[in-house]
Amino acid sequence: MTIVIIDGQGGSLGKSLVEAIKARFTQVKVLAIGTNSLAASAMLRSGADAIATGENPVVVAARTADLIVGPLGIITADALHGEITPAMALAVAQSRAHKILLPISKCNVSIVGRQDLSLGEMISLALEEIQTFLDSYPPQR
């Protein structure tokens, strides 16, 4: 089981996700992909099994990931202050992997009906969704 975490900017969301996922789900492999080297380094320091940086790793990992986790902007071209390229957004959006997206507002997209939650609360909800996914893995395709 491979969980791909994608983050940009300084990687603080990705860092927190890696730490929480590795602490709770010891059986999974976490591949952390930063849109820049700062984000990738932060996720490596937090315990990711492997890291990569940039557009091509996102495109390649989206083909084989079982689960993709990150901010909502990873499916929106030019999000995260331009760090998400159209190719990245398309690869993630078209991936057969299950996606768990946190509604961090750096992509000019609003989710109607969403609650204002702290980062910690969003990560807790993401962990519950990952547990639900793992409970039904392998998915019936």
Short mmCIF file of N, CA and C in Angstrom, two decimals:
data_model
loop_
_atom_site.label_atom_id
_atom_site.label_comp_id
_atom_site.label_asym_id
_atom_site.label_seq_id
_atom_site.Cartn_x
_atom_site.Cartn_y
_atom_site.Cartn_z
N MET A 1 0.85 -1.17 0.00
CA MET A 1 0.00 0.00 0.00
C MET A 1 0.89 1.23 0.00
N THR A 2 0.72 2.07 -1.00
CA THR A 2 1.50 3.30 -1.10
C THR A 2 0.58 4.50 -0.98
N ILE A 3 0.90 5.35 -0.02
CA ILE A 3 0.21 6.63 0.13
C ILE A 3 1.15 7.70 -0.38
N VAL A 4 0.68 8.48 -1.34
CA VAL A 4 1.45 9.60 -1.87
C VAL A 4 0.92 10.87 -1.23
N ILE A 5 1.81 11.62 -0.61
CA ILE A 5 1.44 12.91 -0.03
C ILE A 5 2.10 13.97 -0.90
N ILE A 6 1.30 14.92 -1.35
CA ILE A 6 1.80 16.00 -2.20
C ILE A 6 1.58 17.31 -1.47
N ASP A 7 2.63 18.12 -1.38
CA ASP A 7 2.51 19.44 -0.74
C ASP A 7 3.54 20.38 -1.35
N GLY A 8 3.34 21.64 -1.12
CA GLY A 8 4.23 22.67 -1.63
C GLY A 8 4.54 23.69 -0.57
N GLN A 9 4.88 24.90 -1.03
CA GLN A 9 5.24 25.99 -0.14
C GLN A 9 6.34 25.51 0.82
N GLY A 10 6.13 25.61 2.12
CA GLY A 10 7.13 25.17 3.08
C GLY A 10 6.95 23.73 3.52
N GLY A 11 5.89 23.09 3.07
CA GLY A 11 5.65 21.69 3.38
C GLY A 11 5.08 21.43 4.76
N SER A 12 4.54 22.44 5.42
CA SER A 12 4.05 22.23 6.79
C SER A 12 2.85 21.28 6.84
N LEU A 13 1.93 21.37 5.89
CA LEU A 13 0.81 20.44 5.86
C LEU A 13 1.33 19.03 5.59
N GLY A 14 2.18 18.87 4.59
CA GLY A 14 2.73 17.56 4.26
C GLY A 14 3.51 16.96 5.42
N LYS A 15 4.28 17.78 6.11
CA LYS A 15 5.05 17.33 7.27
C LYS A 15 4.12 16.77 8.33
N SER A 16 3.06 17.51 8.63
CA SER A 16 2.09 17.05 9.64
C SER A 16 1.38 15.78 9.21
N LEU A 17 1.04 15.69 7.92
CA LEU A 17 0.39 14.49 7.41
C LEU A 17 1.31 13.28 7.50
N VAL A 18 2.56 13.43 7.08
CA VAL A 18 3.51 12.32 7.14
C VAL A 18 3.64 11.82 8.58
N GLU A 19 3.85 12.73 9.51
CA GLU A 19 4.01 12.35 10.92
C GLU A 19 2.80 11.58 11.42
N ALA A 20 1.61 12.09 11.15
CA ALA A 20 0.38 11.47 11.65
C ALA A 20 0.13 10.12 10.99
N ILE A 21 0.34 10.04 9.68
CA ILE A 21 0.10 8.79 8.96
C ILE A 21 1.10 7.72 9.39
N LYS A 22 2.38 8.07 9.49
CA LYS A 22 3.39 7.08 9.88
C LYS A 22 3.18 6.62 11.33
N ALA A 23 2.68 7.49 12.19
CA ALA A 23 2.43 7.11 13.58
C ALA A 23 1.24 6.14 13.69
N ARG A 24 0.23 6.34 12.88
CA ARG A 24 -0.99 5.53 13.00
C ARG A 24 -1.01 4.31 12.09
N PHE A 25 -0.42 4.42 10.91
CA PHE A 25 -0.49 3.33 9.92
C PHE A 25 0.93 2.86 9.59
N THR A 26 1.48 2.05 10.46
CA THR A 26 2.88 1.64 10.31
C THR A 26 3.09 0.71 9.12
N GLN A 27 2.03 0.10 8.61
CA GLN A 27 2.16 -0.86 7.52
C GLN A 27 2.22 -0.21 6.14
N VAL A 28 2.01 1.09 6.04
CA VAL A 28 1.96 1.73 4.73
C VAL A 28 3.31 2.36 4.37
N LYS A 29 3.54 2.47 3.07
CA LYS A 29 4.71 3.19 2.55
C LYS A 29 4.24 4.59 2.20
N VAL A 30 4.98 5.60 2.64
CA VAL A 30 4.64 6.98 2.34
C VAL A 30 5.68 7.57 1.40
N LEU A 31 5.22 7.94 0.22
CA LEU A 31 6.04 8.67 -0.74
C LEU A 31 5.59 10.12 -0.67
N ALA A 32 6.48 11.00 -0.27
CA ALA A 32 6.16 12.42 -0.14
C ALA A 32 6.75 13.17 -1.32
N ILE A 33 5.90 13.91 -2.01
CA ILE A 33 6.37 14.68 -3.15
C ILE A 33 6.14 16.16 -2.88
N GLY A 34 7.23 16.90 -2.89
CA GLY A 34 7.16 18.34 -2.71
C GLY A 34 7.16 19.03 -4.06
N THR A 35 6.39 20.09 -4.17
CA THR A 35 6.45 20.86 -5.40
C THR A 35 7.74 21.67 -5.45
N ASN A 36 8.44 21.71 -4.33
CA ASN A 36 9.75 22.36 -4.26
C ASN A 36 10.60 21.58 -3.25
N SER A 37 11.89 21.85 -3.24
CA SER A 37 12.80 21.08 -2.38
C SER A 37 12.58 21.35 -0.90
N LEU A 38 12.14 22.55 -0.54
CA LEU A 38 11.87 22.87 0.86
C LEU A 38 10.75 21.98 1.40
N ALA A 39 9.68 21.85 0.63
CA ALA A 39 8.56 21.00 1.05
C ALA A 39 8.98 19.54 1.12
N ALA A 40 9.73 19.07 0.13
CA ALA A 40 10.18 17.68 0.14
C ALA A 40 11.08 17.40 1.34
N SER A 41 11.98 18.31 1.65
CA SER A 41 12.88 18.13 2.80
C SER A 41 12.12 18.07 4.11
N ALA A 42 11.12 18.93 4.26
CA ALA A 42 10.31 18.93 5.49
C ALA A 42 9.62 17.59 5.67
N MET A 43 9.11 17.03 4.57
CA MET A 43 8.41 15.75 4.67
C MET A 43 9.38 14.59 4.92
N LEU A 44 10.59 14.67 4.38
CA LEU A 44 11.59 13.65 4.65
C LEU A 44 11.96 13.65 6.13
N ARG A 45 12.18 14.83 6.69
CA ARG A 45 12.52 14.93 8.11
C ARG A 45 11.41 14.42 9.02
N SER A 46 10.18 14.43 8.52
CA SER A 46 9.06 13.98 9.36
C SER A 46 8.81 12.48 9.25
N GLY A 47 9.61 11.76 8.44
CA GLY A 47 9.52 10.32 8.43
C GLY A 47 9.03 9.66 7.16
N ALA A 48 8.93 10.40 6.06
CA ALA A 48 8.51 9.78 4.80
C ALA A 48 9.50 8.69 4.41
N ASP A 49 8.98 7.63 3.79
CA ASP A 49 9.84 6.54 3.35
C ASP A 49 10.70 6.94 2.16
N ALA A 50 10.17 7.81 1.32
CA ALA A 50 10.90 8.30 0.15
C ALA A 50 10.33 9.68 -0.20
N ILE A 51 11.14 10.47 -0.87
CA ILE A 51 10.68 11.79 -1.31
C ILE A 51 11.08 12.01 -2.76
N ALA A 52 10.42 12.95 -3.36
CA ALA A 52 10.76 13.42 -4.70
C ALA A 52 10.31 14.86 -4.79
N THR A 53 10.77 15.54 -5.83
CA THR A 53 10.45 16.95 -5.98
C THR A 53 10.08 17.25 -7.42
N GLY A 54 9.00 18.00 -7.60
CA GLY A 54 8.68 18.54 -8.91
C GLY A 54 7.54 17.87 -9.65
N GLU A 55 7.37 18.34 -10.87
CA GLU A 55 6.24 17.93 -11.70
C GLU A 55 6.27 16.46 -12.10
N ASN A 56 7.38 15.99 -12.65
CA ASN A 56 7.39 14.62 -13.16
C ASN A 56 7.14 13.58 -12.08
N PRO A 57 7.70 13.71 -10.87
CA PRO A 57 7.37 12.74 -9.84
C PRO A 57 5.87 12.69 -9.49
N VAL A 58 5.21 13.84 -9.53
CA VAL A 58 3.76 13.84 -9.29
C VAL A 58 3.05 13.05 -10.38
N VAL A 59 3.41 13.31 -11.63
CA VAL A 59 2.78 12.64 -12.76
C VAL A 59 3.01 11.13 -12.68
N VAL A 60 4.24 10.71 -12.40
CA VAL A 60 4.56 9.29 -12.33
C VAL A 60 3.88 8.63 -11.13
N ALA A 61 3.95 9.23 -9.97
CA ALA A 61 3.36 8.64 -8.76
C ALA A 61 1.84 8.54 -8.86
N ALA A 62 1.21 9.47 -9.54
CA ALA A 62 -0.25 9.44 -9.68
C ALA A 62 -0.71 8.19 -10.42
N ARG A 63 0.16 7.61 -11.25
CA ARG A 63 -0.19 6.40 -12.00
C ARG A 63 -0.28 5.16 -11.12
N THR A 64 0.52 5.11 -10.05
CA THR A 64 0.63 3.89 -9.26
C THR A 64 0.18 4.02 -7.81
N ALA A 65 -0.13 5.21 -7.37
CA ALA A 65 -0.53 5.41 -5.97
C ALA A 65 -1.83 4.68 -5.67
N ASP A 66 -1.93 4.20 -4.45
CA ASP A 66 -3.19 3.64 -3.97
C ASP A 66 -4.05 4.75 -3.38
N LEU A 67 -3.40 5.72 -2.76
CA LEU A 67 -4.08 6.81 -2.08
C LEU A 67 -3.23 8.06 -2.25
N ILE A 68 -3.87 9.18 -2.57
CA ILE A 68 -3.18 10.47 -2.69
C ILE A 68 -3.79 11.41 -1.65
N VAL A 69 -2.93 12.04 -0.86
CA VAL A 69 -3.38 12.95 0.19
C VAL A 69 -2.66 14.28 0.02
N GLY A 70 -3.40 15.37 0.19
CA GLY A 70 -2.79 16.69 0.10
C GLY A 70 -3.84 17.78 0.16
N PRO A 71 -3.42 19.00 -0.05
CA PRO A 71 -4.37 20.11 -0.06
C PRO A 71 -5.23 20.07 -1.32
N LEU A 72 -6.40 20.65 -1.24
CA LEU A 72 -7.33 20.70 -2.37
C LEU A 72 -6.66 21.22 -3.63
N GLY A 73 -5.73 22.12 -3.50
CA GLY A 73 -5.08 22.74 -4.65
C GLY A 73 -4.33 21.79 -5.56
N ILE A 74 -4.05 20.57 -5.11
CA ILE A 74 -3.28 19.66 -5.98
C ILE A 74 -4.09 19.20 -7.18
N ILE A 75 -5.38 19.49 -7.23
CA ILE A 75 -6.17 19.19 -8.42
C ILE A 75 -6.57 20.47 -9.16
N THR A 76 -5.92 21.58 -8.82
CA THR A 76 -6.24 22.87 -9.41
C THR A 76 -4.98 23.48 -10.02
N ALA A 77 -4.96 23.62 -11.34
CA ALA A 77 -3.79 24.20 -12.01
C ALA A 77 -3.49 25.58 -11.47
N ASP A 78 -2.22 25.86 -11.27
CA ASP A 78 -1.70 27.14 -10.80
C ASP A 78 -1.97 27.43 -9.33
N ALA A 79 -2.46 26.44 -8.58
CA ALA A 79 -2.70 26.62 -7.14
C ALA A 79 -1.38 26.65 -6.39
N LEU A 80 -1.48 26.87 -5.10
CA LEU A 80 -0.33 26.99 -4.21
C LEU A 80 0.64 28.04 -4.76
N HIS A 81 0.09 29.18 -5.10
CA HIS A 81 0.87 30.31 -5.63
C HIS A 81 1.63 29.94 -6.90
N GLY A 82 1.01 29.10 -7.73
CA GLY A 82 1.59 28.72 -9.01
C GLY A 82 2.45 27.48 -8.98
N GLU A 83 2.59 26.84 -7.84
CA GLU A 83 3.45 25.65 -7.75
C GLU A 83 2.82 24.40 -8.37
N ILE A 84 1.51 24.37 -8.51
CA ILE A 84 0.85 23.21 -9.12
C ILE A 84 0.68 23.51 -10.61
N THR A 85 1.41 22.78 -11.42
CA THR A 85 1.33 22.98 -12.87
C THR A 85 0.06 22.31 -13.40
N PRO A 86 -0.38 22.70 -14.59
CA PRO A 86 -1.53 22.01 -15.19
C PRO A 86 -1.31 20.51 -15.31
N ALA A 87 -0.09 20.08 -15.64
CA ALA A 87 0.19 18.65 -15.77
C ALA A 87 0.04 17.92 -14.42
N MET A 88 0.47 18.56 -13.34
CA MET A 88 0.32 17.97 -12.01
C MET A 88 -1.15 17.82 -11.66
N ALA A 89 -1.89 18.89 -11.83
CA ALA A 89 -3.32 18.87 -11.48
C ALA A 89 -4.07 17.81 -12.28
N LEU A 90 -3.77 17.71 -13.56
CA LEU A 90 -4.42 16.73 -14.41
C LEU A 90 -4.05 15.30 -13.98
N ALA A 91 -2.79 15.08 -13.70
CA ALA A 91 -2.34 13.73 -13.30
C ALA A 91 -3.03 13.30 -12.01
N VAL A 92 -3.11 14.18 -11.04
CA VAL A 92 -3.76 13.83 -9.78
C VAL A 92 -5.26 13.64 -9.99
N ALA A 93 -5.89 14.56 -10.70
CA ALA A 93 -7.33 14.46 -10.92
C ALA A 93 -7.71 13.20 -11.68
N GLN A 94 -6.89 12.79 -12.65
CA GLN A 94 -7.20 11.61 -13.45
C GLN A 94 -6.71 10.30 -12.83
N SER A 95 -5.95 10.38 -11.77
CA SER A 95 -5.42 9.18 -11.14
C SER A 95 -6.56 8.29 -10.64
N ARG A 96 -6.35 6.98 -10.77
CA ARG A 96 -7.33 6.02 -10.25
C ARG A 96 -7.25 5.90 -8.74
N ALA A 97 -6.22 6.49 -8.15
CA ALA A 97 -6.06 6.43 -6.69
C ALA A 97 -7.20 7.16 -6.00
N HIS A 98 -7.53 6.68 -4.82
CA HIS A 98 -8.49 7.41 -3.99
C HIS A 98 -7.78 8.68 -3.52
N LYS A 99 -8.48 9.78 -3.47
CA LYS A 99 -7.88 11.04 -3.07
C LYS A 99 -8.54 11.57 -1.81
N ILE A 100 -7.72 12.01 -0.87
CA ILE A 100 -8.20 12.68 0.34
C ILE A 100 -7.59 14.07 0.30
N LEU A 101 -8.45 15.06 0.09
CA LEU A 101 -8.00 16.44 -0.10
C LEU A 101 -8.46 17.31 1.07
N LEU A 102 -7.54 18.06 1.62
CA LEU A 102 -7.87 18.96 2.71
C LEU A 102 -8.16 20.34 2.15
N PRO A 103 -9.27 20.96 2.56
CA PRO A 103 -9.68 22.24 1.97
C PRO A 103 -8.89 23.43 2.50
N ILE A 104 -7.61 23.44 2.19
CA ILE A 104 -6.75 24.58 2.52
C ILE A 104 -6.96 25.61 1.42
N SER A 105 -7.23 26.84 1.77
CA SER A 105 -7.65 27.84 0.79
C SER A 105 -6.49 28.61 0.19
N LYS A 106 -5.70 27.97 -0.65
CA LYS A 106 -4.64 28.66 -1.39
C LYS A 106 -4.78 28.37 -2.88
N CYS A 107 -6.03 28.14 -3.30
CA CYS A 107 -6.22 27.75 -4.70
C CYS A 107 -7.41 28.47 -5.34
N ASN A 108 -7.95 29.48 -4.68
CA ASN A 108 -9.09 30.23 -5.21
C ASN A 108 -10.30 29.35 -5.47
N VAL A 109 -10.46 28.32 -4.65
CA VAL A 109 -11.62 27.44 -4.73
C VAL A 109 -12.26 27.41 -3.34
N SER A 110 -13.56 27.61 -3.29
CA SER A 110 -14.28 27.53 -2.02
C SER A 110 -15.16 26.29 -2.03
N ILE A 111 -15.21 25.62 -0.92
CA ILE A 111 -16.06 24.45 -0.76
C ILE A 111 -17.27 24.90 0.06
N VAL A 112 -18.41 24.93 -0.56
CA VAL A 112 -19.62 25.37 0.13
C VAL A 112 -20.01 24.31 1.15
N GLY A 113 -20.32 24.74 2.34
CA GLY A 113 -20.75 23.83 3.38
C GLY A 113 -19.63 23.28 4.23
N ARG A 114 -18.39 23.60 3.90
CA ARG A 114 -17.29 23.08 4.70
C ARG A 114 -17.23 23.83 6.02
N GLN A 115 -16.71 23.16 7.02
CA GLN A 115 -16.57 23.76 8.34
C GLN A 115 -15.22 24.45 8.44
N ASP A 116 -15.14 25.44 9.28
CA ASP A 116 -13.84 26.02 9.58
C ASP A 116 -13.19 25.16 10.65
N LEU A 117 -12.18 24.41 10.25
CA LEU A 117 -11.50 23.51 11.16
C LEU A 117 -10.03 23.88 11.25
N SER A 118 -9.45 23.56 12.37
CA SER A 118 -8.00 23.76 12.51
C SER A 118 -7.28 22.71 11.67
N LEU A 119 -6.01 22.93 11.44
CA LEU A 119 -5.21 21.96 10.69
C LEU A 119 -5.22 20.61 11.40
N GLY A 120 -5.09 20.62 12.71
CA GLY A 120 -5.11 19.38 13.47
C GLY A 120 -6.42 18.62 13.32
N GLU A 121 -7.53 19.35 13.33
CA GLU A 121 -8.84 18.72 13.14
C GLU A 121 -8.97 18.13 11.74
N MET A 122 -8.47 18.85 10.73
CA MET A 122 -8.52 18.32 9.36
C MET A 122 -7.66 17.07 9.22
N ILE A 123 -6.50 17.06 9.85
CA ILE A 123 -5.64 15.88 9.78
C ILE A 123 -6.30 14.70 10.48
N SER A 124 -6.96 14.94 11.60
CA SER A 124 -7.68 13.85 12.28
C SER A 124 -8.77 13.27 11.39
N LEU A 125 -9.50 14.13 10.70
CA LEU A 125 -10.52 13.65 9.78
C LEU A 125 -9.90 12.89 8.61
N ALA A 126 -8.76 13.37 8.13
CA ALA A 126 -8.06 12.68 7.04
C ALA A 126 -7.62 11.29 7.50
N LEU A 127 -7.14 11.17 8.73
CA LEU A 127 -6.73 9.87 9.26
C LEU A 127 -7.91 8.91 9.34
N GLU A 128 -9.07 9.41 9.73
CA GLU A 128 -10.27 8.57 9.77
C GLU A 128 -10.64 8.10 8.37
N GLU A 129 -10.51 8.99 7.39
CA GLU A 129 -10.82 8.61 6.01
C GLU A 129 -9.81 7.60 5.48
N ILE A 130 -8.54 7.75 5.85
CA ILE A 130 -7.53 6.77 5.46
C ILE A 130 -7.86 5.42 6.07
N GLN A 131 -8.28 5.41 7.34
CA GLN A 131 -8.65 4.15 8.00
C GLN A 131 -9.80 3.48 7.26
N THR A 132 -10.80 4.25 6.88
CA THR A 132 -11.94 3.71 6.12
C THR A 132 -11.46 3.11 4.80
N PHE A 133 -10.55 3.82 4.13
CA PHE A 133 -10.00 3.32 2.87
C PHE A 133 -9.23 2.02 3.10
N LEU A 134 -8.37 1.99 4.10
CA LEU A 134 -7.58 0.79 4.38
C LEU A 134 -8.46 -0.40 4.75
N ASP A 135 -9.54 -0.14 5.45
CA ASP A 135 -10.47 -1.21 5.84
C ASP A 135 -11.11 -1.88 4.63
N SER A 136 -11.23 -1.15 3.52
CA SER A 136 -11.85 -1.71 2.32
C SER A 136 -10.83 -2.04 1.23
N TYR A 137 -9.54 -1.96 1.54
CA TYR A 137 -8.49 -2.21 0.56
C TYR A 137 -8.29 -3.71 0.37
N PRO A 138 -8.05 -4.29 -0.77
CA PRO A 138 -7.91 -3.59 -2.03
C PRO A 138 -9.27 -3.21 -2.59
N PRO A 139 -9.32 -2.04 -3.24
CA PRO A 139 -10.59 -1.58 -3.80
C PRO A 139 -11.09 -2.50 -4.91
N GLN A 140 -12.36 -2.59 -5.04
CA GLN A 140 -12.96 -3.37 -6.12
C GLN A 140 -13.01 -2.49 -7.36
N ARG A 141 -12.23 -2.83 -8.38
CA ARG A 141 -12.20 -2.00 -9.60
C ARG A 141 -12.81 -2.75 -10.73
#
